[in-house]
Amino acid sequence: MLKRGDLYYPSEEFKKRAWVNDDKIYKEALKDPIGFWGKLAEELFWFEKWKKTFEHDPPYFKWFIGGKINITSNIFSAQGGPASGGEKDWLARRDKPALIWEAEPIQEKNRILTYGELFSEVCKLANALKKLGVKKGDRVGIYLPIVPEVVISMLAVARIGAVHSVVFSAFSPQALKVRLQDTEAKILITADGYYRRGKAINLKQAADEGVNDTKIEKIIVVRRTNSEINWQNGRDFWYEESIKNEDGFCEAEIMDAEDLFFILYTSGSTGKPKGVEHTCGGYAVQTKFTGKWIFDFREEDIFWCTSDPGWITGHTYMIYSSLLNGVTTLIFEGALDSPNPDRWAQIIEKHKITIFYTAPTAIRMFEKYGADVIKKYKFENLRLLGSVGEPIDESAWLWFFNEVGKGRCSFVDTWWQTETGGILISSLPGIGPFKPAHTGLPFPGVNIDIKDGNLVILPPFSPGMLRGIFKNPEKYLETYWSQYGKEVYFTSDGAVRDQNGLIRIIGRVDDVIKVAGHRISTGELEAAIDLHPAVTETAVIGVPDEIKGEVPLAFVVSLKAPDNLKEEIINQIKKEIGPVALPKEVILVEDLPKTRSGKIMRRILRKLFIGEDLGDLSTLANPEVVEKIKEKIQKMENQKGFLIIILDILFVVLGIAILIMGLFTNQETLAQLPSLFKK
């Protein structure tokens, strides 16, 4: 069983079979990164080869200048097959499952789409969109839950050279509106609703509110729940009716490598969301090979990425990378622990999942339910595990590796961002090494550095990185290129390297608490607390303090909390970091507020504690926990207030006693009373 601080290497069997198993590739790729990416790009199908591989005009850069491509022509060729492999490969792949869709209601039948069926559906929708007036470069909004149509819609938009902007289905109407206004989309694809934790959610109602004051002219509606919805003739069209009479073939639009491919907005938790721009050529190259090498994709694999298509992980690995590599990908509509805590494990066993890619918050949730919940599952088909979304602590890493991977699966932790388009740091599974809570080495050909504790990316950058912020070049420059100059990309993440060169991500550099002049990372504090065996999950925030400026406050989830857990956590922090990092309070809670993608909403915790307006909670997967935490904080404050009153009374009684004693002893004590009362 792997323990804290241990290094783990792939088995000889895995290493022998892996796509990449020689660490010489790191030096070779970094010696000539432009040539390295250019060589990989040649394995894709291009209508015309590029004339120049890389061009840099800081802070802007381009890849594969003059190259002509369409990403769908590398999943399905111009005639329906993978062009890089030829018609023979297409005949072999055509009847193979591309998508397996698991609905949330257990009694509902799965849907399976083969590559051939997926291609036909994509072309039908592509033709329908063209009839609605969608042209190359037009923006199309997609506001769909996790149903096969979300994949079909993205591929159809890409097929005709339009630009998709996917909006997470749990976002509020206002969040949808902001994104539609910014992109100036004229078409929106949505659904009547979807299922979440046994409830039917009316998505069309949110879409109707969100399109107000936008340029949306037509709405295509997927029928999912058969709920009663508002309908506007002439504007609203059923998806099934729209594609019913369309041809199952649509020629791919020939795109320039640097043409805009999609716009994906950051969540906007710290301000107005930014429309991150990704382009056609570089994204396709990076997406295919980061997936192929990091997940060791094989055509016989059944891959499950638990993200949502509304996030970059859903774009890149749930959809584009898995399909580019010819694997079968599973998509799941519901919550991982609904209706039972082991729903996720049931799905892995039922569909014989071979690669499981999920978030640290999901892993900690599994851990919270306990190993007994999954004791009956063998996970014999699993061969590789992955983590994404935020830094993973050692406790969750080890639990996932030992209990789910059974100590035999390679475990790739991954670092990347919406802006990077794909994974840029992760130990390759055929090389290693893997170490709990350490992400690993930069992907070959990616030049990563750490300056002043800040993770940065150096030229020539990776081909799939963002090219700008939609309609906001000033924000692009200010956010990513102002810290160290126009030639150094600032990630806003803190990081450290160990003696093996493995990178550990500490967390966002803006998630730093300044305690009496000392800079302390909330991620480092959380990692220290999570080492306690009774702790399943932690969120640390900074709160104002009159003396120290800021102090840490820890929210801790523990199902089996010992009576002295708070004291033990304090001792744990003293041991791992030092007394300067001791929290103002340790608050035990049932759960932490999280988005559907698994990110802990620390800003909500901070606002709860200091009494600010919480803002939009529509993105939360568990909004009910907010009120429970609020009650917990209020109770704690009430107890403090009661204690202060008791102390005040005691001081008054003590003062009176001293006064009486002074009257009977000497006047010197009496003279001290004013200062005593002041204290």
XYZ file of C-alpha atoms in Angstrom, residues 178-647:
470
model
C -24.057 37.942 -20.156
C -22.375 35.333 -22.346
C -24.914 35.562 -25.166
C -24.664 39.338 -25.175
C -20.877 39.217 -25.362
C -20.744 36.671 -28.206
C -23.716 38.260 -30.056
C -24.963 34.753 -30.859
C -28.161 34.527 -32.946
C -28.861 30.813 -32.364
C -29.206 28.997 -29.037
C -29.436 25.222 -28.596
C -31.041 24.169 -25.309
C -33.382 21.524 -23.831
C -36.768 21.430 -22.159
C -35.042 20.170 -19.015
C -32.895 17.506 -17.379
C -32.777 15.329 -14.268
C -30.724 16.100 -11.182
C -30.944 14.141 -7.927
C -34.333 12.753 -8.881
C -35.844 16.107 -9.865
C -36.746 17.380 -13.318
C -35.172 20.813 -13.849
C -36.907 23.188 -16.289
C -34.012 24.418 -18.417
C -36.171 26.041 -21.101
C -37.540 28.501 -18.543
C -33.998 29.613 -17.697
C -33.166 29.841 -21.418
C -36.237 31.997 -22.095
C -35.169 34.439 -19.388
C -31.545 34.371 -20.520
C -32.233 35.313 -24.153
C -33.993 38.560 -23.207
C -32.023 41.615 -24.379
C -29.757 39.451 -26.572
C -29.526 38.944 -30.334
C -30.904 35.381 -30.198
C -33.370 34.879 -33.074
C -33.863 31.087 -33.020
C -33.880 28.492 -30.237
C -33.490 24.773 -30.951
C -34.951 22.700 -28.105
C -33.940 19.109 -27.281
C -36.768 17.056 -25.793
C -35.498 15.430 -22.581
C -38.041 15.558 -19.708
C -41.248 16.219 -21.717
C -41.977 18.990 -19.233
C -44.536 21.678 -19.949
C -42.612 24.644 -21.298
C -43.202 28.063 -22.762
C -43.211 28.007 -26.578
C -42.832 30.855 -29.023
C -43.793 29.954 -32.591
C -41.341 31.172 -35.184
C -38.541 31.370 -32.652
C -38.564 27.941 -31.005
C -37.921 24.691 -32.909
C -37.848 21.120 -31.630
C -34.464 19.508 -32.248
C -36.033 16.301 -33.614
C -38.186 18.225 -36.090
C -35.236 20.357 -37.200
C -33.065 17.413 -38.218
C -35.759 14.932 -39.316
C -35.492 15.570 -43.045
C -31.821 16.589 -43.187
C -29.108 14.721 -45.065
C -26.715 12.543 -43.041
C -23.728 14.069 -44.798
C -22.391 17.601 -44.588
C -19.088 18.629 -46.086
C -16.589 19.987 -43.561
C -15.788 23.688 -43.733
C -12.095 24.228 -44.436
C -10.706 26.316 -41.572
C -7.459 28.210 -41.224
C -5.344 26.945 -38.325
C -5.703 30.307 -36.570
C -9.442 30.714 -37.206
C -11.515 31.034 -34.050
C -12.749 27.572 -32.982
C -14.666 28.224 -29.745
C -15.159 30.737 -26.957
C -15.398 29.457 -23.401
C -16.077 31.786 -20.513
C -14.380 31.565 -17.170
C -16.833 31.212 -14.296
C -16.812 34.892 -13.356
C -16.489 34.212 -9.632
C -14.104 37.149 -9.258
C -15.718 39.550 -11.705
C -17.089 39.690 -15.244
C -16.467 36.381 -17.052
C -13.712 36.367 -19.665
C -14.371 34.859 -23.098
C -11.284 32.724 -23.684
C -10.537 32.236 -27.395
C -9.193 28.960 -28.796
C -8.273 28.369 -32.426
C -8.669 25.422 -34.801
C -5.227 24.016 -35.591
C -3.143 24.227 -32.428
C -6.010 23.103 -30.212
C -6.587 19.978 -32.336
C -2.913 18.983 -32.194
C -2.506 19.574 -28.466
C -5.846 17.955 -27.628
C -5.134 14.753 -29.515
C -1.660 14.105 -28.147
C -2.054 15.210 -24.537
C -4.976 12.778 -24.322
C -3.180 10.005 -26.173
C -0.030 10.166 -24.048
C -1.349 11.169 -20.613
C -4.320 8.770 -20.585
C -2.510 6.263 -22.793
C -5.646 6.124 -24.951
C -6.253 2.858 -26.797
C -9.124 2.254 -29.186
C -10.472 -0.481 -26.887
C -10.665 1.930 -23.921
C -13.916 3.060 -22.329
C -13.162 6.476 -20.875
C -15.219 8.298 -18.255
C -14.526 11.946 -17.572
C -16.968 13.228 -14.930
C -16.740 16.869 -16.008
C -19.493 18.829 -17.762
C -19.196 20.043 -21.378
C -19.709 23.548 -19.984
C -16.136 23.466 -18.681
C -12.847 23.140 -20.550
C -12.290 19.595 -19.212
C -15.565 18.548 -20.816
C -14.567 20.195 -24.089
C -11.073 18.804 -24.364
C -11.102 15.342 -22.814
C -14.732 14.260 -22.508
C -15.345 15.108 -26.170
C -12.587 16.167 -28.526
C -9.550 14.198 -27.342
C -11.399 10.952 -26.733
C -13.048 11.093 -30.170
C -9.846 12.141 -31.939
C -8.209 9.056 -30.440
C -11.057 6.726 -31.372
C -11.996 5.644 -27.845
C -15.473 5.102 -26.421
C -16.448 7.836 -23.978
C -19.132 7.606 -21.315
C -21.193 10.655 -20.367
C -23.429 10.710 -17.288
C -26.364 13.058 -16.712
C -26.591 12.927 -12.927
C -24.770 13.320 -9.625
C -22.087 10.775 -8.774
C -23.718 9.863 -5.453
C -27.364 9.826 -6.540
C -29.573 8.008 -5.750
C -26.953 5.949 -3.870
C -23.473 6.852 -2.585
C -21.956 4.183 -4.842
C -23.664 5.250 -8.087
C -20.275 6.145 -9.588
C -18.871 2.725 -8.708
C -21.921 0.994 -10.198
C -21.351 2.875 -13.461
C -17.665 1.894 -13.575
C -18.550 -1.778 -13.129
C -21.607 -1.729 -15.390
C -19.808 -0.219 -18.381
C -16.369 -1.738 -17.697
C -14.692 1.670 -17.526
C -10.928 1.457 -18.114
C -9.950 5.113 -17.480
C -11.636 7.223 -14.801
C -10.930 10.988 -14.734
C -12.558 12.986 -11.942
C -12.090 15.890 -9.513
C -10.457 15.931 -6.043
C -13.770 17.061 -4.540
C -15.451 13.946 -5.957
C -12.630 11.765 -4.629
C -12.989 13.303 -1.162
C -16.739 12.692 -1.349
C -16.088 9.014 -2.113
C -13.637 8.922 0.786
C -16.189 10.541 3.097
C -18.690 7.761 2.433
C -15.978 5.250 3.377
C -14.307 2.245 1.801
C -17.078 -0.081 3.021
C -19.433 1.452 0.424
C -17.260 0.135 -2.410
C -15.995 -3.058 -0.769
C -17.993 -5.261 -3.152
C -16.524 -3.618 -6.279
C -13.342 -5.073 -7.787
C -12.769 -2.411 -10.483
C -10.950 -5.079 -12.486
C -11.236 -3.197 -15.793
C -9.746 0.028 -14.447
C -6.167 0.575 -15.558
C -5.679 4.322 -15.160
C -7.021 7.019 -12.817
C -6.893 10.783 -13.283
C -7.501 13.896 -11.197
C -8.408 17.378 -12.436
C -9.843 20.688 -11.265
C -7.788 21.789 -8.264
C -4.754 20.615 -6.279
C -5.331 17.224 -4.690
C -4.232 16.604 -1.103
C -2.183 13.563 -0.086
C -5.013 11.910 1.839
C -7.408 11.945 -1.135
C -4.605 10.939 -3.533
C -3.688 7.899 -1.445
C -7.304 6.885 -0.849
C -8.102 6.999 -4.565
C -4.926 5.135 -5.490
C -5.267 2.437 -2.831
C -9.047 1.925 -2.554
C -10.242 2.548 -6.129
C -7.080 1.798 -8.097
C -6.281 -1.111 -5.740
C -2.644 -0.008 -5.799
C -2.188 -1.242 -9.374
C -3.580 1.573 -11.574
C -1.396 4.406 -12.790
C -2.635 7.705 -11.364
C -2.139 10.898 -13.387
C -2.810 14.128 -11.544
C -3.180 16.924 -14.100
C -2.669 20.681 -14.092
C -4.117 22.981 -16.723
C -6.570 25.835 -17.165
C -9.372 27.023 -19.419
C -6.704 29.245 -20.937
C -4.170 26.485 -21.669
C -6.765 24.394 -23.542
C -5.223 21.096 -22.424
C -3.068 19.422 -19.790
C 0.394 20.978 -19.498
C 1.699 19.269 -16.341
C 1.315 15.558 -15.532
C 3.668 12.627 -15.181
C 3.308 10.417 -18.248
C 1.860 7.038 -17.180
C 4.494 5.029 -19.037
C 7.369 6.921 -17.380
C 6.350 8.342 -14.000
C 7.228 8.820 -11.258
C 3.998 9.509 -9.394
C 3.982 11.022 -5.918
C 0.986 11.815 -3.694
C -0.218 15.421 -4.161
C 2.436 16.156 -6.821
C 1.181 16.834 -10.343
C 4.416 15.724 -11.954
C 6.516 16.922 -14.885
C 5.609 19.352 -17.675
C 4.279 17.691 -20.823
C 7.064 17.234 -23.406
C 7.586 20.417 -25.410
C 6.065 22.652 -22.704
C 8.448 25.133 -21.086
C 7.367 25.630 -17.466
C 9.199 27.672 -14.824
C 8.597 28.834 -11.247
C 9.379 32.485 -10.494
C 9.019 33.786 -6.928
C 6.823 30.780 -6.187
C 4.607 31.579 -9.194
C 4.035 29.064 -11.984
C 4.750 30.587 -15.403
C 4.912 29.363 -19.002
C 7.727 30.430 -21.321
C 7.869 30.606 -25.141
C 7.077 28.987 -27.498
C 4.001 28.101 -25.394
C 1.788 25.157 -26.303
C -0.249 25.158 -29.537
C -3.614 24.868 -27.774
C -3.210 27.874 -25.489
C -5.594 30.794 -25.732
C -5.088 33.460 -28.377
C -6.989 36.230 -26.627
C -10.016 37.356 -24.640
C -13.008 37.876 -26.907
C -13.439 41.599 -27.649
C -11.128 42.533 -24.763
C -7.404 42.705 -25.689
C -6.721 44.939 -22.675
C -7.917 42.223 -20.286
C -5.773 39.646 -22.085
C -2.658 41.758 -21.611
C -3.437 42.753 -18.022
C -4.369 39.263 -16.781
C -1.661 37.099 -18.336
C 1.229 39.268 -19.534
C 1.737 42.107 -17.052
C 3.381 40.319 -14.111
C 6.674 39.333 -15.808
C 6.407 41.008 -19.189
C 4.873 40.152 -22.549
C 6.977 37.014 -23.098
C 6.078 35.206 -19.865
C 2.587 33.794 -19.325
C 1.503 34.259 -15.698
C -0.744 31.374 -14.594
C -1.826 32.929 -11.249
C -0.978 29.598 -9.585
C 1.681 29.002 -6.979
C 3.952 25.960 -7.235
C 7.024 24.224 -5.813
C 9.381 21.530 -7.144
C 10.699 18.568 -5.188
C 14.145 16.986 -5.513
C 12.879 14.804 -8.378
C 11.711 17.821 -10.355
C 8.048 16.961 -9.725
C 5.816 20.019 -9.548
C 3.292 20.470 -6.765
C 0.577 23.076 -7.317
C -0.078 25.066 -4.145
C -3.155 26.908 -5.393
C -4.106 30.299 -6.739
C -1.641 32.990 -5.722
C -4.606 35.234 -4.927
C -5.632 32.560 -2.387
C -2.935 33.807 -0.046
C -3.558 35.050 3.484
C -1.268 37.744 4.914
C -1.036 36.984 8.639
C 0.919 39.667 10.485
C 3.012 40.209 7.335
C 3.495 36.473 6.638
C 2.161 35.123 3.328
C 0.424 31.777 3.861
C -1.199 29.769 1.051
C -4.700 28.494 1.777
C -3.860 25.431 -0.324
C -0.879 24.621 1.876
C -3.039 24.984 4.996
C -5.746 22.746 3.539
C -3.175 20.107 2.626
C -1.838 20.145 6.199
C -5.305 19.762 7.733
C -6.290 17.031 5.267
C -3.437 14.863 6.568
C -5.506 14.189 9.696
C -7.086 10.730 9.261
C -10.514 11.927 10.476
C -10.676 14.789 7.941
C -12.226 14.153 4.533
C -12.259 17.683 3.108
C -11.172 21.197 4.041
C -11.626 24.766 2.823
C -9.538 27.571 4.292
C -10.352 31.240 3.834
C -8.814 34.457 5.089
C -10.923 36.773 7.263
C -10.160 40.289 8.576
C -8.453 40.631 11.954
C -7.854 43.900 13.843
C -4.388 42.915 15.013
C -2.953 40.560 12.368
C -4.697 42.022 9.326
C -5.937 38.612 8.206
C -6.227 35.216 9.857
C -7.115 31.773 8.493
C -10.510 30.209 9.110
C -10.922 26.484 8.435
C -14.129 24.701 7.433
C -13.630 20.973 7.955
C -15.740 18.005 6.848
C -15.418 14.896 9.020
C -17.936 12.067 9.298
C -16.320 10.504 12.370
C -14.946 13.501 14.230
C -13.290 12.714 17.581
C -14.201 15.014 20.478
C -10.824 16.739 20.372
C -10.601 17.068 16.557
C -10.206 20.859 16.634
C -7.290 20.585 19.047
C -5.689 17.869 16.931
C -6.052 20.007 13.789
C -4.306 22.884 15.555
C -1.445 20.549 16.496
C -1.340 19.231 12.917
C -0.882 22.764 11.550
C 1.804 23.533 14.144
C 3.672 20.416 13.056
C 3.331 20.875 9.281
C 3.584 24.675 8.928
C 4.102 26.408 12.290
C 2.188 28.461 14.856
C 2.014 31.515 12.584
C -0.601 29.677 10.464
C -2.988 28.733 13.262
C -6.634 29.368 12.288
C -8.936 31.773 14.083
C -11.579 29.040 14.163
C -12.039 25.449 13.025
C -15.675 24.991 12.014
C -16.947 21.444 11.517
C -19.494 21.201 8.700
C -21.390 18.425 6.891
C -20.295 19.551 3.431
C -18.742 22.466 1.529
C -20.465 24.550 -1.166
C -19.330 23.313 -4.588
C -20.069 23.886 -8.238
C -21.275 21.008 -10.413
C -17.721 20.713 -11.712
C -16.497 20.043 -8.165
C -14.803 23.327 -7.282
C -15.182 24.467 -3.680
C -16.683 27.970 -3.580
C -14.419 29.539 -0.966
C -15.653 33.040 -1.761
C -19.129 32.010 -0.557
C -17.657 30.779 2.726
C -15.864 34.085 3.182
C -18.982 36.097 2.424
C -20.971 33.951 4.848
C -18.516 34.665 7.635
C -18.159 38.407 7.107
C -21.856 38.897 6.301
C -21.673 40.025 2.661
C -24.331 39.397 0.009
C -23.784 35.894 -1.395
C -24.688 36.756 -4.991
C -25.686 34.128 -7.561
C -25.827 30.599 -6.087
C -27.289 28.944 -9.191
C -23.995 27.246 -10.095
C -23.878 25.313 -6.829
C -24.454 21.563 -6.842
C -25.515 21.674 -3.187
C -27.073 25.086 -2.363
C -28.813 23.626 0.700
C -25.456 23.411 2.512
C -25.061 27.207 2.481
C -27.908 27.744 4.937
C -26.568 25.014 7.234
C -23.123 26.628 7.335
C -24.737 30.033 7.921
C -26.596 28.624 10.930
C -23.364 27.096 12.222
C -21.543 30.438 11.985
C -24.458 32.264 13.616
C -24.539 29.764 16.471
C -20.805 30.179 16.979
C -21.138 33.986 17.004
C -24.041 33.775 19.467
C -21.974 31.577 21.768
C -19.135 34.088 21.563
C -21.522 36.941 22.350
C -22.907 35.055 25.344
C -19.373 34.358 26.585
C -18.472 38.054 26.285
C -21.546 39.014 28.334
C -20.601 36.485 31.048
C -17.037 37.821 31.132
